[in-house]
C-alpha cells in the first residue's frame, strides 16, 4: 500500500493536524495506523472514562499534549452531585510513571487536587502549558507548585475554576529564572496577591502576550504592568476603579495609547464607568471584547464603548446593554461572528433587558454571525423566522428564554415554527439549545433539517416519545444529547440502541425512563456504560424495574465500568 | 405502561411528586429538593416570589456565584473607613465589605502601605514586625485588629491605624 518510505508518509502526516483527520488517517491500513500513532503528539479525549491512561500511553508514545474532559455538561448547572468523578489524578500518575514527555495538559470539568498538580509539576521537565477550565478540587498551593517547578512554563490559564485561595503567595513562587511566560490568566482567583511580585514577573517575561488579572489588582498596578508589557495581545483587567482626575489615571491613559497590539479585552471585575473612556483608543483594533463579568456598566456606558469597536468579531456582554444597545452593536460591528448575551439578573423576570427585538437587530446588521448564546425574557416565532432569513451561517445557536415553557407572547403559540425556521435555513448548524414552549413538532423539524447537528440540549420540551425519536432517527451526526424534564421514556430510549455507539454520550434527567429499560440497554450494549445517579437517601435499591430513574448518563467506552464511582451511582 | 400513575414508582427523592407537567415548572420548583436528598419540608405557606428550579437557567455555577457576589456588593452601601499609617503623609480609604476576612484585609494593607505585618496570635498579637494594625471602635477605644470575629469587627470598626515601633510593641504585650 505504501509507495513511499515511512518517513515520507510521516512527513505528510505532519501537515494533518485536526484530530478528526488524524483519526481517519489511522484507520486506512495497518501501516498508516502504525506511522500515525508514533508521530501523534496531540490527543483529545472528550470523555475521560472512554479510555484508560494506560492504553493511551501504549498507543501514543510520542504524546506531548493531552486534552481531557470529565463531567457531563449538565454538571455546569449543578445537576451532577459532588464527587461524581472526573478525577485527573490517575492520568497524571500513569503519565508520570511512563516515559511520556508531556508538555501540555488541558482539562475541562475535572477534579484536580493539589497533589496532582505537584506531581505534574515535578514529573515532566519540559512541561509548558496548563489550561484548566471549570475544574475544582485544588487550591492556590497547587498553583504555587506549578509556578515553582515548571521551569519552562509558557502558559498558565485558569478559566472559571473553583479554587480555594490560601493566599500562599503562589505568584511569588515563580523563580527569578522564569522568563518564558507567554500567557498568564488568574482572573478566577479570589484572594490577594503580592503586587510587587506580579510587576517583577511581568517585567522579566518579554514573551508575555496574554495577561488576565484578578479582581484585587488595582488600577495603579495595571498601569505599571502595561508599561512593562506594551506588547500584550490579550488583556484581562482586574479592578478598574479610580478618580478620573488622578495622576495615576492620566498615566494609564498615556500608557494605553502605547498598547496597540491588544486585540482581546476582558475582565473589568470591578469598574467605575467614568474610567471607561481611557479604553477607547484600543477599541478600534479589538476583535474580542468580554464584559460579561463587569458589574455596574449601564447601557449608556456599554453603547458608548461598543461604538468604538468596529472590528469586533466576538462580543460577550450582559443583558443590561438592552435592545437599543444591541442595535448599536448591529450598526457598528459588521465583522461580528459570535455574540453571547448573559443575564445580569437571572431570577428577576421584572427586569426585561433584552427581548426578541435585540436579536432581530443583530441578525439584520451582522451578516457574518455564526455563533449565538442569548438569554432573554421572551421570544416570538416571527422574530426567529426573521433571524433565520437574515442569518444562514449559524454553527452554534443557543437560545435561553429565562422562564421555561414560555410561549410566544404575541400569538401564545409554541416556538416550534421559529426554531424550525432556524434549522431549516442554517444547514451547517452543529450545536443547538432550545427553550420556551415546545411540542414534538420542533423535534420533527430538527430531525428533518439539522443534518450536521452534533450537540443538542433540551429542557422542558416535547409531548411524547416521538419527539426524541425524530431526533435520534434524523440527526445522523449527533454526538451529544442532553435532556432534562421531558416526557421521553423507554420506547424512545430503546428504539435504536446501536445509535448510542455512534455518540459520545446521552444524558436524561427527570424524564420517564425506567430502571428496567436502562438495565436492558446496558445488557444489550456492553460497549456503553449506563450510569444511574440516585441521590435519594433510600440507598437500598429495591431493584424494581418499574422505578422511574431520576438521572441517567450513558456513554460509549472501550474499557468497561469505571472503578471510581461514588456510592450514589449505580452502574448497570 | 403510560398512565398508571397510581402504581408509578420513582427512584427519586422522598416526598417529591415527579409528575411531568410541562406546563407548570414553577410548581415543580416548589417540590424540588436540594441535591443532598434533604427532606423537602419547605414552607407549606405561600411559595417564594422567585421559585427557582434546580439547574435553571442554564448558567455555569461559577458565573452565577459571581452575579450573586456582585449583587451583594452593589446592594447596600460599602463600609468605607479611613486608614492611616504612622509616618505616612496622608490617609487612605478602604471599603471593609470587599474583604472576606482578616488575612484578606491584612494583605491589602500590606500592599497599600508597602510593609509586612507579623503573624497574629491571640496571646501575643502580631509577632515578628514593628507594625501592629489597630482600630478605633464604637466606644472610641483603640483595639488590636484580629481579636473579634470578622463580622463583628467590620460593624464596630470606625477607622484603622497601623502603629509602628515601640508603641506597637506595647500594645502587643499583655
PDB file of N, CA and C in Angstrom, chain A residues 29-72:
ATOM      1  N   UNK A  29      -5.075   1.809   7.022  1.00  0.00           N
ATOM      2  CA  UNK A  29      -4.460   0.481   6.944  1.00  0.00           C
ATOM      3  C   UNK A  29      -3.514   0.329   8.127  1.00  0.00           C
ATOM      4  N   UNK A  30      -3.015  -0.898   8.330  1.00  0.00           N
ATOM      5  CA  UNK A  30      -2.151  -1.155   9.489  1.00  0.00           C
ATOM      6  C   UNK A  30      -0.903  -0.296   9.457  1.00  0.00           C
ATOM      7  N   UNK A  31      -0.358  -0.141   8.283  1.00  0.00           N
ATOM      8  CA  UNK A  31       0.881   0.612   8.157  1.00  0.00           C
ATOM      9  C   UNK A  31       0.663   2.069   8.532  1.00  0.00           C
ATOM     10  N   UNK A  32      -0.397   2.646   8.039  1.00  0.00           N
ATOM     11  CA  UNK A  32      -0.690   4.045   8.366  1.00  0.00           C
ATOM     12  C   UNK A  32      -1.037   4.178   9.848  1.00  0.00           C
ATOM     13  N   UNK A  33      -1.716   3.203  10.394  1.00  0.00           N
ATOM     14  CA  UNK A  33      -2.051   3.219  11.825  1.00  0.00           C
ATOM     15  C   UNK A  33      -0.769   3.319  12.634  1.00  0.00           C
ATOM     16  N   UNK A  34       0.220   2.513  12.245  1.00  0.00           N
ATOM     17  CA  UNK A  34       1.472   2.469  12.987  1.00  0.00           C
ATOM     18  C   UNK A  34       2.227   3.788  12.843  1.00  0.00           C
ATOM     19  N   UNK A  35       2.335   4.274  11.617  1.00  0.00           N
ATOM     20  CA  UNK A  35       3.068   5.525  11.408  1.00  0.00           C
ATOM     21  C   UNK A  35       2.383   6.664  12.160  1.00  0.00           C
ATOM     22  N   UNK A  36       1.058   6.674  12.063  1.00  0.00           N
ATOM     23  CA  UNK A  36       0.301   7.751  12.697  1.00  0.00           C
ATOM     24  C   UNK A  36       0.476   7.732  14.209  1.00  0.00           C
ATOM     25  N   UNK A  37       0.425   6.556  14.793  1.00  0.00           N
ATOM     26  CA  UNK A  37       0.464   6.520  16.255  1.00  0.00           C
ATOM     27  C   UNK A  37       1.810   6.932  16.807  1.00  0.00           C
ATOM     28  N   UNK A  38       2.892   6.620  16.059  1.00  0.00           N
ATOM     29  CA  UNK A  38       4.203   7.024  16.565  1.00  0.00           C
ATOM     30  C   UNK A  38       4.453   8.511  16.396  1.00  0.00           C
ATOM     31  N   UNK A  39       3.773   9.084  15.415  1.00  0.00           N
ATOM     32  CA  UNK A  39       4.039  10.504  15.158  1.00  0.00           C
ATOM     33  C   UNK A  39       3.022  11.425  15.818  1.00  0.00           C
ATOM     34  N   UNK A  40       1.997  10.850  16.440  1.00  0.00           N
ATOM     35  CA  UNK A  40       0.970  11.698  17.028  1.00  0.00           C
ATOM     36  C   UNK A  40       1.485  12.371  18.282  1.00  0.00           C
ATOM     37  N   UNK A  41       1.292  13.698  18.355  1.00  0.00           N
ATOM     38  CA  UNK A  41       1.735  14.443  19.522  1.00  0.00           C
ATOM     39  C   UNK A  41       0.574  14.991  20.337  1.00  0.00           C
ATOM     40  N   UNK A  42      -0.554  15.237  19.680  1.00  0.00           N
ATOM     41  CA  UNK A  42      -1.677  15.850  20.383  1.00  0.00           C
ATOM     42  C   UNK A  42      -2.873  14.905  20.371  1.00  0.00           C
ATOM     43  N   UNK A  43      -3.416  14.656  21.563  1.00  0.00           N
ATOM     44  CA  UNK A  43      -4.586  13.783  21.647  1.00  0.00           C
ATOM     45  C   UNK A  43      -5.693  14.491  22.407  1.00  0.00           C
ATOM     46  N   UNK A  44      -6.917  14.337  21.886  1.00  0.00           N
ATOM     47  CA  UNK A  44      -8.091  14.920  22.532  1.00  0.00           C
ATOM     48  C   UNK A  44      -9.001  13.784  22.997  1.00  0.00           C
ATOM     49  N   UNK A  45      -9.325  13.755  24.281  1.00  0.00           N
ATOM     50  CA  UNK A  45     -10.226  12.717  24.810  1.00  0.00           C
ATOM     51  C   UNK A  45     -11.447  13.405  25.405  1.00  0.00           C
ATOM     52  N   UNK A  46     -12.584  13.310  24.708  1.00  0.00           N
ATOM     53  CA  UNK A  46     -13.780  14.052  25.095  1.00  0.00           C
ATOM     54  C   UNK A  46     -14.477  13.526  26.335  1.00  0.00           C
ATOM     55  N   UNK A  47     -14.182  12.280  26.687  1.00  0.00           N
ATOM     56  CA  UNK A  47     -14.768  11.693  27.888  1.00  0.00           C
ATOM     57  C   UNK A  47     -13.694  10.856  28.550  1.00  0.00           C
ATOM     58  N   UNK A  48     -13.241  11.289  29.702  1.00  0.00           N
ATOM     59  CA  UNK A  48     -12.089  10.631  30.338  1.00  0.00           C
ATOM     60  C   UNK A  48     -12.369   9.179  30.700  1.00  0.00           C
ATOM     61  N   UNK A  49     -13.648   8.785  30.699  1.00  0.00           N
ATOM     62  CA  UNK A  49     -13.963   7.390  31.024  1.00  0.00           C
ATOM     63  C   UNK A  49     -14.103   6.505  29.792  1.00  0.00           C
ATOM     64  N   UNK A  50     -13.817   7.052  28.630  1.00  0.00           N
ATOM     65  CA  UNK A  50     -13.958   6.231  27.428  1.00  0.00           C
ATOM     66  C   UNK A  50     -12.715   5.377  27.181  1.00  0.00           C
ATOM     67  N   UNK A  51     -11.618   5.732  27.863  1.00  0.00           N
ATOM     68  CA  UNK A  51     -10.353   5.007  27.655  1.00  0.00           C
ATOM     69  C   UNK A  51      -9.535   5.138  28.943  1.00  0.00           C
ATOM     70  N   UNK A  52      -8.533   4.270  29.100  1.00  0.00           N
ATOM     71  CA  UNK A  52      -7.687   4.400  30.286  1.00  0.00           C
ATOM     72  C   UNK A  52      -6.376   5.090  29.915  1.00  0.00           C
ATOM     73  N   UNK A  53      -5.720   5.728  30.897  1.00  0.00           N
ATOM     74  CA  UNK A  53      -4.431   6.346  30.594  1.00  0.00           C
ATOM     75  C   UNK A  53      -3.405   5.328  30.093  1.00  0.00           C
ATOM     76  N   UNK A  54      -3.492   4.096  30.603  1.00  0.00           N
ATOM     77  CA  UNK A  54      -2.511   3.085  30.190  1.00  0.00           C
ATOM     78  C   UNK A  54      -2.612   2.812  28.695  1.00  0.00           C
ATOM     79  N   UNK A  55      -3.838   2.694  28.205  1.00  0.00           N
ATOM     80  CA  UNK A  55      -3.996   2.410  26.779  1.00  0.00           C
ATOM     81  C   UNK A  55      -3.579   3.607  25.928  1.00  0.00           C
ATOM     82  N   UNK A  56      -3.838   4.785  26.439  1.00  0.00           N
ATOM     83  CA  UNK A  56      -3.418   5.986  25.730  1.00  0.00           C
ATOM     84  C   UNK A  56      -1.900   6.010  25.579  1.00  0.00           C
ATOM     85  N   UNK A  57      -1.231   5.745  26.697  1.00  0.00           N
ATOM     86  CA  UNK A  57       0.235   5.784  26.702  1.00  0.00           C
ATOM     87  C   UNK A  57       0.802   4.710  25.783  1.00  0.00           C
ATOM     88  N   UNK A  58       0.174   3.543  25.812  1.00  0.00           N
ATOM     89  CA  UNK A  58       0.667   2.441  24.987  1.00  0.00           C
ATOM     90  C   UNK A  58       0.553   2.768  23.501  1.00  0.00           C
ATOM     91  N   UNK A  59      -0.536   3.431  23.145  1.00  0.00           N
ATOM     92  CA  UNK A  59      -0.728   3.684  21.707  1.00  0.00           C
ATOM     93  C   UNK A  59       0.084   4.877  21.204  1.00  0.00           C
ATOM     94  N   UNK A  60       0.235   5.912  22.022  1.00  0.00           N
ATOM     95  CA  UNK A  60       0.882   7.138  21.544  1.00  0.00           C
ATOM     96  C   UNK A  60       2.112   7.483  22.381  1.00  0.00           C
ATOM     97  N   UNK A  61       3.205   6.805  22.140  1.00  0.00           N
ATOM     98  CA  UNK A  61       4.383   7.035  22.965  1.00  0.00           C
ATOM     99  C   UNK A  61       4.974   8.432  22.801  1.00  0.00           C
ATOM    100  N   UNK A  62       4.637   9.088  21.703  1.00  0.00           N
ATOM    101  CA  UNK A  62       5.195  10.419  21.466  1.00  0.00           C
ATOM    102  C   UNK A  62       4.309  11.542  21.962  1.00  0.00           C
ATOM    103  N   UNK A  63       3.357  11.190  22.812  1.00  0.00           N
ATOM    104  CA  UNK A  63       2.370  12.178  23.260  1.00  0.00           C
ATOM    105  C   UNK A  63       3.020  13.381  23.923  1.00  0.00           C
ATOM    106  N   UNK A  64       2.615  14.584  23.480  1.00  0.00           N
ATOM    107  CA  UNK A  64       3.121  15.793  24.122  1.00  0.00           C
ATOM    108  C   UNK A  64       1.988  16.637  24.715  1.00  0.00           C
ATOM    109  N   UNK A  65       0.825  16.537  24.075  1.00  0.00           N
ATOM    110  CA  UNK A  65      -0.273  17.404  24.519  1.00  0.00           C
ATOM    111  C   UNK A  65      -1.546  16.591  24.688  1.00  0.00           C
ATOM    112  N   UNK A  66      -2.142  16.686  25.871  1.00  0.00           N
ATOM    113  CA  UNK A  66      -3.350  15.914  26.159  1.00  0.00           C
ATOM    114  C   UNK A  66      -4.479  16.834  26.600  1.00  0.00           C
ATOM    115  N   UNK A  67      -5.643  16.650  25.977  1.00  0.00           N
ATOM    116  CA  UNK A  67      -6.856  17.365  26.394  1.00  0.00           C
ATOM    117  C   UNK A  67      -7.839  16.345  26.933  1.00  0.00           C
ATOM    118  N   UNK A  68      -8.380  16.620  28.131  1.00  0.00           N
ATOM    119  CA  UNK A  68      -9.313  15.675  28.762  1.00  0.00           C
ATOM    120  C   UNK A  68     -10.545  16.412  29.243  1.00  0.00           C
ATOM    121  N   UNK A  69     -11.701  15.771  29.034  1.00  0.00           N
ATOM    122  CA  UNK A  69     -12.910  16.338  29.610  1.00  0.00           C
ATOM    123  C   UNK A  69     -13.526  15.311  30.550  1.00  0.00           C
ATOM    124  N   UNK A  70     -14.093  15.773  31.646  1.00  0.00           N
ATOM    125  CA  UNK A  70     -14.583  14.863  32.678  1.00  0.00           C
ATOM    126  C   UNK A  70     -16.094  14.811  32.804  1.00  0.00           C
ATOM    127  N   UNK A  71     -16.623  15.685  33.653  1.00  0.00           N
ATOM    128  CA  UNK A  71     -18.041  15.576  33.976  1.00  0.00           C
ATOM    129  C   UNK A  71     -18.929  15.930  32.782  1.00  0.00           C
ATOM    130  N   UNK A  72     -20.157  15.402  32.801  1.00  0.00           N
ATOM    131  CA  UNK A  72     -21.091  15.773  31.735  1.00  0.00           C
ATOM    132  C   UNK A  72     -21.421  17.263  31.789  1.00  0.00           C
TER     133      UNK A  72
END
